[in-house]
CSV table of C-alpha atoms in Angstrom, one decimal:
chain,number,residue,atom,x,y,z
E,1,UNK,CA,125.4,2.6,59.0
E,2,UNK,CA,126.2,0.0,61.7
E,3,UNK,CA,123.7,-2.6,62.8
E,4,UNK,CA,122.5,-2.0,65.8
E,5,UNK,CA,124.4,-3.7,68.8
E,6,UNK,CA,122.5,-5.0,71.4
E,7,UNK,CA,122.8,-4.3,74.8
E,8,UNK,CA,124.3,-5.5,78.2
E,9,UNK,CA,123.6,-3.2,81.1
E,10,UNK,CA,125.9,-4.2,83.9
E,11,UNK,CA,126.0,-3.7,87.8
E,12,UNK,CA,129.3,-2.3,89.6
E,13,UNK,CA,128.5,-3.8,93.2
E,14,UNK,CA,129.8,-7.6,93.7
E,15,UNK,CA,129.9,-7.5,89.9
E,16,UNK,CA,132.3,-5.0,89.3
E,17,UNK,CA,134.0,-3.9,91.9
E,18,UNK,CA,134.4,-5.9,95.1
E,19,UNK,CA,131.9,-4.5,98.2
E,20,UNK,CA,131.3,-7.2,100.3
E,21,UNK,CA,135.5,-8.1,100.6
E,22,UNK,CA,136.0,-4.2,101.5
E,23,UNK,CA,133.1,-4.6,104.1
E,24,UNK,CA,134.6,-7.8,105.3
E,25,UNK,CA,137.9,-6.1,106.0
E,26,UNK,CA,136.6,-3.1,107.7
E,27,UNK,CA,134.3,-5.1,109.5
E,28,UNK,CA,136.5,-7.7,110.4
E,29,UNK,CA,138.8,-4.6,111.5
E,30,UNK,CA,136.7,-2.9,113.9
E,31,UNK,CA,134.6,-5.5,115.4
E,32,UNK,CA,137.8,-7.8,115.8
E,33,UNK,CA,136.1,-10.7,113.8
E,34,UNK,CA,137.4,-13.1,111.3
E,35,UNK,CA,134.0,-13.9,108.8
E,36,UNK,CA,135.1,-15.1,105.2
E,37,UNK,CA,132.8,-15.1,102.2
E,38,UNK,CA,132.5,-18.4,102.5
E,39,UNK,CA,130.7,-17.9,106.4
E,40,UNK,CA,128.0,-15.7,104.5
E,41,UNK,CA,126.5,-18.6,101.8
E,42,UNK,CA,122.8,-17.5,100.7
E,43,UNK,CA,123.1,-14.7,103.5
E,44,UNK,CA,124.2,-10.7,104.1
E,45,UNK,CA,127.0,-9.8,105.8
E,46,UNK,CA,123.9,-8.0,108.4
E,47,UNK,CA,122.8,-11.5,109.0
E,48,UNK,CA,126.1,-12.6,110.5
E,49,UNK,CA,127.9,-9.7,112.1
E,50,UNK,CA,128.1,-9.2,115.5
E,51,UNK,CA,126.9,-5.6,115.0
E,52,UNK,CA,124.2,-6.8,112.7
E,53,UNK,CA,122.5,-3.9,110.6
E,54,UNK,CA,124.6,-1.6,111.6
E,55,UNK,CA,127.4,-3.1,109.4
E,56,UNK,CA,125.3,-0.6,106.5
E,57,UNK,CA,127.4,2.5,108.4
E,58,UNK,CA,130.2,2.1,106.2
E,59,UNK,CA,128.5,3.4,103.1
E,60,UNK,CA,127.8,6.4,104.9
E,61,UNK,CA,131.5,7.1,104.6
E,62,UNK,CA,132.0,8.9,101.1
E,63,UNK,CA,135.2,7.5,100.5
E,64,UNK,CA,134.6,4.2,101.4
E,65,UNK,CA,133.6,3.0,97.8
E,66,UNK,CA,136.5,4.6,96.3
E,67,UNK,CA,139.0,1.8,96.6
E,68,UNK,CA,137.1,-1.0,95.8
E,69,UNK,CA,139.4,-4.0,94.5
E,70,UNK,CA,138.2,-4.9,90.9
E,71,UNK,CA,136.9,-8.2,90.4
E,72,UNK,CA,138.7,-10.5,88.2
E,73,UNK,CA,138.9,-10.3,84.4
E,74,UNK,CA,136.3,-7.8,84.6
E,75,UNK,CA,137.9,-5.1,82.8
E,76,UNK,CA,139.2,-7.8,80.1
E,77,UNK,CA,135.9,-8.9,79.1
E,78,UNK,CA,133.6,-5.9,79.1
E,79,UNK,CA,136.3,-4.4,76.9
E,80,UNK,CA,135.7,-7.4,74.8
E,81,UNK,CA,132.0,-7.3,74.8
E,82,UNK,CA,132.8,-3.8,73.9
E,83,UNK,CA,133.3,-4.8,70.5
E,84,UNK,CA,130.0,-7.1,69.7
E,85,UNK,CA,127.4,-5.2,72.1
E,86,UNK,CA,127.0,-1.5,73.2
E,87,UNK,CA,127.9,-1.8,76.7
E,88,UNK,CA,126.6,0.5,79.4
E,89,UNK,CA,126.9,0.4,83.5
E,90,UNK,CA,123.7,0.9,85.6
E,91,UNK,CA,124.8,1.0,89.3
E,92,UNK,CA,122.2,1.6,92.4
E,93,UNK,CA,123.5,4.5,93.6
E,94,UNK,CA,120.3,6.2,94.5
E,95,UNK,CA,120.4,4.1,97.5
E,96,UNK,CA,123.8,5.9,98.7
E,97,UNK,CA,124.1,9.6,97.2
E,98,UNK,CA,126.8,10.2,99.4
E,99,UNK,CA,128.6,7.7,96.7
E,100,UNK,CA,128.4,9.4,93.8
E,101,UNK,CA,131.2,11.1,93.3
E,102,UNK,CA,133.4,7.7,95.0
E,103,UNK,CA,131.9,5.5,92.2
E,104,UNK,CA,132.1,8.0,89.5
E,105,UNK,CA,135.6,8.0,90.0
E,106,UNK,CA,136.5,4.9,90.9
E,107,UNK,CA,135.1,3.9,87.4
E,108,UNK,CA,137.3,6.5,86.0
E,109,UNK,CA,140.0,4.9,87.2
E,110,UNK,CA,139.2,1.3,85.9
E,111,UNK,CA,137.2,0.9,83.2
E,112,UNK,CA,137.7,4.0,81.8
E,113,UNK,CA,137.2,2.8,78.2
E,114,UNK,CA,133.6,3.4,79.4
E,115,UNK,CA,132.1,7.0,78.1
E,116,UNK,CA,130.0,9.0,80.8
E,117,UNK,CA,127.2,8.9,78.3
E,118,UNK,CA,127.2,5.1,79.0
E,119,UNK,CA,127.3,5.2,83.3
E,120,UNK,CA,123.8,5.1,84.8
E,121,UNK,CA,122.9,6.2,88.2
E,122,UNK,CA,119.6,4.6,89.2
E,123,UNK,CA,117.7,2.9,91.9
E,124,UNK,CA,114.8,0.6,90.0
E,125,UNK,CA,116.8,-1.0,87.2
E,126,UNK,CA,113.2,-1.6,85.7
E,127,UNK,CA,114.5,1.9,84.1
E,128,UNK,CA,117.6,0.5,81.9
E,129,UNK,CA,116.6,-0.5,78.3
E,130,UNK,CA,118.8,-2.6,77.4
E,131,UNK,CA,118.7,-6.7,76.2
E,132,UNK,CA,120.6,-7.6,79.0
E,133,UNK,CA,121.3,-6.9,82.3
E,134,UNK,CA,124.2,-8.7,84.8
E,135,UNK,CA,123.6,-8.2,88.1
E,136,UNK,CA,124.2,-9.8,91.3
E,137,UNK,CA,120.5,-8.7,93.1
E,138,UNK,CA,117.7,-11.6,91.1
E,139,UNK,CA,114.6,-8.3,92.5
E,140,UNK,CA,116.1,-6.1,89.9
E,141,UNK,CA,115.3,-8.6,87.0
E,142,UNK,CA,111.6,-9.0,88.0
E,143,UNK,CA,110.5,-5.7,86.4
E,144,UNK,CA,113.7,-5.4,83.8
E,145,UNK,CA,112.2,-5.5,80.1
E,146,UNK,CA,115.3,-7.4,79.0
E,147,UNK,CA,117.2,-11.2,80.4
E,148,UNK,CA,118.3,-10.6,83.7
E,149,UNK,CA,121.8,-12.6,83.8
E,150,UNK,CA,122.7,-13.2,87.8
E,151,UNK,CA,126.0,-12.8,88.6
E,152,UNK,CA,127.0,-15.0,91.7
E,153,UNK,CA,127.4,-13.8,95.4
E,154,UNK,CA,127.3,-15.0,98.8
E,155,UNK,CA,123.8,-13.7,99.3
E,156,UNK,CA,122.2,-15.2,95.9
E,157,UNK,CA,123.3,-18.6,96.0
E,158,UNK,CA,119.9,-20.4,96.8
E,159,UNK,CA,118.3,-18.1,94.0
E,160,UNK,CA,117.5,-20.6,91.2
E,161,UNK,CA,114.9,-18.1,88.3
E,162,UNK,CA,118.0,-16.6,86.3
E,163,UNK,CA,120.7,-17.8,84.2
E,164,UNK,CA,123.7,-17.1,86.2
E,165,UNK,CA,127.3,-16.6,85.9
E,166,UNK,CA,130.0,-17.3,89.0
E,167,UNK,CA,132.5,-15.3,87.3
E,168,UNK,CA,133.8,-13.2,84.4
E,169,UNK,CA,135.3,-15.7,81.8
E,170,UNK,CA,132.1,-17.9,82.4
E,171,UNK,CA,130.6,-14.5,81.5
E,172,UNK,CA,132.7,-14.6,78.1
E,173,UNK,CA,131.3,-17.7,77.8
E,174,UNK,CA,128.0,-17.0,77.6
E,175,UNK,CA,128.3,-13.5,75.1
E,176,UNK,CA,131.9,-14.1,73.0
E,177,UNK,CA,131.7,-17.9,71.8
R,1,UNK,CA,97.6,-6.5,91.2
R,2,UNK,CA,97.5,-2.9,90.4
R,3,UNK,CA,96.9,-2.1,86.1
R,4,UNK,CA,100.9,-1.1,85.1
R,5,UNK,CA,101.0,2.4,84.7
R,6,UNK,CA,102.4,3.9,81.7
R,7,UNK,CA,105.7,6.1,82.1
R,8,UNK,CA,107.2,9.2,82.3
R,9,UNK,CA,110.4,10.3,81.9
R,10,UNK,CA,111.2,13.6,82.5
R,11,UNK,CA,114.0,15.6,81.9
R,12,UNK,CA,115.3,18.2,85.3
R,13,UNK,CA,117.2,20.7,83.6
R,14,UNK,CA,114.9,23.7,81.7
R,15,UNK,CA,112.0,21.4,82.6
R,16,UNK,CA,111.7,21.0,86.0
R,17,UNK,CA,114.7,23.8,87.1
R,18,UNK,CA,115.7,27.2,85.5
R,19,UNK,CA,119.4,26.3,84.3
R,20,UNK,CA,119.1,29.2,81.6
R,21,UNK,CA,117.4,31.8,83.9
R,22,UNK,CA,120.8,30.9,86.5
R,23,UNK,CA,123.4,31.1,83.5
R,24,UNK,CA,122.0,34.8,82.4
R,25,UNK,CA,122.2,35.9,85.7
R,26,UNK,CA,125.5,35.0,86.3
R,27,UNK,CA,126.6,36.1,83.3
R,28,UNK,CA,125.0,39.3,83.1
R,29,UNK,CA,126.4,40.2,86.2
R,30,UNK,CA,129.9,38.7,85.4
R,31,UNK,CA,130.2,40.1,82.0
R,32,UNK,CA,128.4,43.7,82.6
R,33,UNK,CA,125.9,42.8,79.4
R,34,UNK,CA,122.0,42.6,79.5
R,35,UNK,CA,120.6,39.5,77.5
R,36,UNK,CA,117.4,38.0,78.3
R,37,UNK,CA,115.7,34.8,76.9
R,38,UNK,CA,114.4,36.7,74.3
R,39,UNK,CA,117.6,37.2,72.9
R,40,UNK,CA,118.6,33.9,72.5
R,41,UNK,CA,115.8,32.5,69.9
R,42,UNK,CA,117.3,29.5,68.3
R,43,UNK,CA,120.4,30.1,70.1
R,44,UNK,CA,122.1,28.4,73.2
R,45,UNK,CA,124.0,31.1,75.1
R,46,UNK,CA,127.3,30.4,74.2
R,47,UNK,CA,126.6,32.2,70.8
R,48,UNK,CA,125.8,35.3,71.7
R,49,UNK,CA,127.9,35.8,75.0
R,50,UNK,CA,130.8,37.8,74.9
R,51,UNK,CA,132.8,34.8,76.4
R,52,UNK,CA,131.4,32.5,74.2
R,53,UNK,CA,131.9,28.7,75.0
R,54,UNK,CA,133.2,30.2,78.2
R,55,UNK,CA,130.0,30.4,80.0
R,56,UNK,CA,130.0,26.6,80.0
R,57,UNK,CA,132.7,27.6,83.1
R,58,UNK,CA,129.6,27.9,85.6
R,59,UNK,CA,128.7,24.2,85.7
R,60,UNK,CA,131.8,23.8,86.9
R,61,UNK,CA,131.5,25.1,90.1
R,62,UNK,CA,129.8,22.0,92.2
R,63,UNK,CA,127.0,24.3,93.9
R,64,UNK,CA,125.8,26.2,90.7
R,65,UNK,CA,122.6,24.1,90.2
R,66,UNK,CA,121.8,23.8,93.7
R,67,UNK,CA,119.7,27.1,94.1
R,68,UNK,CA,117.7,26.8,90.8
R,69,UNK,CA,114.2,28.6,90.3
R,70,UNK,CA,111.4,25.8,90.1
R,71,UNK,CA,110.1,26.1,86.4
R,72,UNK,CA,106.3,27.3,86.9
R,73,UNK,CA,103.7,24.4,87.6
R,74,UNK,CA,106.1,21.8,87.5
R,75,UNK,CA,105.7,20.5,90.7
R,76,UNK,CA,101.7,20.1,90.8
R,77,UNK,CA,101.4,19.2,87.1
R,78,UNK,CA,104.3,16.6,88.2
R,79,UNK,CA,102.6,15.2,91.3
R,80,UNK,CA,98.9,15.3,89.6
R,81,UNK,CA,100.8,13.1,86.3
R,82,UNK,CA,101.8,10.7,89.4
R,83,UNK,CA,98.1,9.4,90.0
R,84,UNK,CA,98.1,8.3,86.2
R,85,UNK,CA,101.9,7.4,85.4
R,86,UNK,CA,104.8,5.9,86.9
R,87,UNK,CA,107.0,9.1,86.9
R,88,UNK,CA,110.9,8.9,86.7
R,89,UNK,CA,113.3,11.4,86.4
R,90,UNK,CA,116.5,11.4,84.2
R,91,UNK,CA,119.0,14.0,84.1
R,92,UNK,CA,122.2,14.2,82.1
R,93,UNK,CA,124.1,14.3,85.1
R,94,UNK,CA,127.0,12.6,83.5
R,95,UNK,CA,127.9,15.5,81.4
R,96,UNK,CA,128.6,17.3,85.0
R,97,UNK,CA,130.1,15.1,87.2
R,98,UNK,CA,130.4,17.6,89.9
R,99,UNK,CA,126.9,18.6,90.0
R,100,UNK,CA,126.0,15.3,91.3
R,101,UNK,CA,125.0,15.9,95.0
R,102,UNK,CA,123.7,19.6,93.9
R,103,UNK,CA,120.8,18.1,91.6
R,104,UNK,CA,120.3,15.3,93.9
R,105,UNK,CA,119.7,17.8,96.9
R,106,UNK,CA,118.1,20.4,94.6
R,107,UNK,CA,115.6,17.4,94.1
R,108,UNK,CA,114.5,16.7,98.0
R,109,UNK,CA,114.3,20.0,98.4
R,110,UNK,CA,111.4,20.9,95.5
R,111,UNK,CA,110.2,17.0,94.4
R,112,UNK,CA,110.6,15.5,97.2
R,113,UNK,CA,107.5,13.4,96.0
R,114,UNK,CA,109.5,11.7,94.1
R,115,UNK,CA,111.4,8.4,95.0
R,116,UNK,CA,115.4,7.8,95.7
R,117,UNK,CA,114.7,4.8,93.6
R,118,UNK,CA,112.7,6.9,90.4
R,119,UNK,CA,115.7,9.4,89.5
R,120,UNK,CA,118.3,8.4,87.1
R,121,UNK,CA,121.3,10.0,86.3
R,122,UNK,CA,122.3,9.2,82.7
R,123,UNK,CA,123.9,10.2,79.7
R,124,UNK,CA,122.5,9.0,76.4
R,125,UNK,CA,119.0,8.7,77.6
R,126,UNK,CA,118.3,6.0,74.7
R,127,UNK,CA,118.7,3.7,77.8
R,128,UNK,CA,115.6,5.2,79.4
R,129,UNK,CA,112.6,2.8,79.4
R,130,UNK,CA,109.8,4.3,79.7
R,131,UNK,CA,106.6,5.2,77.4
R,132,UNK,CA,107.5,9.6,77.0
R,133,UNK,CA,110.4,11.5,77.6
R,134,UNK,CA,109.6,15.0,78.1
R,135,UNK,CA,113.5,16.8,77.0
R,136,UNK,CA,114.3,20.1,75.8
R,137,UNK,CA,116.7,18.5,73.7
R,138,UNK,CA,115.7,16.7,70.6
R,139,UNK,CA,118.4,14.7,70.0
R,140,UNK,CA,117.8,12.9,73.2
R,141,UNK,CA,114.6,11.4,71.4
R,142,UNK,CA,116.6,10.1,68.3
R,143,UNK,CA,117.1,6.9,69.7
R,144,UNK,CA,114.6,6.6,72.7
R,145,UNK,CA,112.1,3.7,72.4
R,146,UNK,CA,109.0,5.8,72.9
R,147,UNK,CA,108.0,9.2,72.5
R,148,UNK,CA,109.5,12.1,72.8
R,149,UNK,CA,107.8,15.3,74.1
R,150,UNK,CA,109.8,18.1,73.2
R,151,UNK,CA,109.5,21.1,76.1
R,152,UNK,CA,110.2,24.3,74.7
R,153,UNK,CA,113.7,26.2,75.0
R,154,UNK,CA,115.3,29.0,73.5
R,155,UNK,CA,117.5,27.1,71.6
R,156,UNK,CA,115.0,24.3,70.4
R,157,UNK,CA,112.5,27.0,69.0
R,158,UNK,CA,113.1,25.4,65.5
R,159,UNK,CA,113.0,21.8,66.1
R,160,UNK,CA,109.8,20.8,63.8
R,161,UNK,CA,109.8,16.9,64.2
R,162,UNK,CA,108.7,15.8,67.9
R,163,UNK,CA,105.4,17.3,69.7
R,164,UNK,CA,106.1,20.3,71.5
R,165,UNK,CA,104.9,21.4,74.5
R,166,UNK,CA,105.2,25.2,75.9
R,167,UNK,CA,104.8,25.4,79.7
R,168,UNK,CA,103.5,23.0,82.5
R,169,UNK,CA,100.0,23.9,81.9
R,170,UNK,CA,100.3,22.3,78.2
R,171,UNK,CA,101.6,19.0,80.0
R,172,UNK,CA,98.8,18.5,82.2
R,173,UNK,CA,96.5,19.2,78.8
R,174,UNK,CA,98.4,16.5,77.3
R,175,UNK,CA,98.7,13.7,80.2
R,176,UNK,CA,95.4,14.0,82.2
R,177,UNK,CA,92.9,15.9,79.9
């Protein structure tokens, strides 16, 4: 029998796949702005916008998470850590229903390596049993059983509680060497 | 600081909705035959259909778990277990991809007690963390960290090694007695 592998449970939003730079582009589209990520340091895009709030209308669309760009070495390195740690993907897509079928198959599409018995839909991530869990929003890891590892973006910079990681290879950093 | 609650995970289909009640309906009608539950003692459906493995065609159809009878009691015993235990729900929506929105809406419409962010939709529910998972399906307990409550279905009739219980009522006996 195989030892037991343990766990990484990891986020698709900011971590995965890239939200805020499709929200940036349709924002920056229709409200005939020009914000980078680097205007939004240790804020939300809501924070900034000249429509404020209302920049959340975009996830109404059901399509609009469907062609996410992927984030770097993503799919490289989860396939590694496929190897040493049983690997599952808890996105919170309870917030959004109208996304489920967009993220379903946009995950399909990219990291298909990943069975369906190992995507989560949740909303608390206090849920996920797993050792770990990478993800870009530091309230999740409050309740989570396991080590929350933060996974940088614009809006957690100033967060200091959890280990964190600014990218993927510093990610197989911290779980290959 | 409120004492943590213990918690409840609980499984939506023949637990909380009628999946087998819909499937004999459908296929009864479809097929010209007359099986009940009765018939299918230790059995799933799909051996002693005409069709076979065939009837697994209805989950295909995105709307076919949308109009679900409630399974008896659920929804008080469910509510009343919410005063005692933090109450999730995890479905093995994964299996389905297209019955996403159906089980999600089928959910606001009957438990609409229960929070966006306390449903999960999973696969292997080994990734569930909570203290009881109430399942029709025993394998789903093999490697869940806490205990498994096996509700009764046709086809689990002869599963011997997880506590079993028969109907709603038996729950609230179990939980709040």
């Amino acid at each position: 029998m195989d030892a037991v592998k343990p766990r990484i449970a990891i986020d698709m939003d900011e971590v995965m796949g890239d939200t805020l730079g499709k929200m940036l582009e349709c924002y920056n589209r229709d409200y005939a702005d020009c914000l980078t990520v680097d205007d939004l340091r240790g804020k939300k895009l809501r924070h900034v916008a000249k429509c404020g709030s209302e920049v959340s209308k975009y996830f109404e669309d059901p399509s609009f998470l469907r062609d996410l760009k992927v984030i770097p070495d993503s799919q490289d390195v989860i396939r590694e850590l496929q190897s040493r740690y049983e690997i599952f993907i808890a996105t919170a897509a309870m917030e959004v229903p109208a996304s489920f079928a967009a993220k379903y198959e946009w995950l399909k599409e990219h990291f298909d390596f990943i069975p369906n018995t190992h995507i989560v839909f949740c909303g608390d991530k206090s849920i996920i049993n797993a050792d770990y869990l990478i993800d870009d929003h530091a309230y999740q890891f409050e309740r989570f059983r396991g080590q929350g590892i933060l996974y940088t973006a614009s809006h957690n910079i100033e967060e200091t509680r959890y280990p964190r990681v600014n990218n993927w290879r510093e990610v197989a950093d911290l779980f290959l060497k």
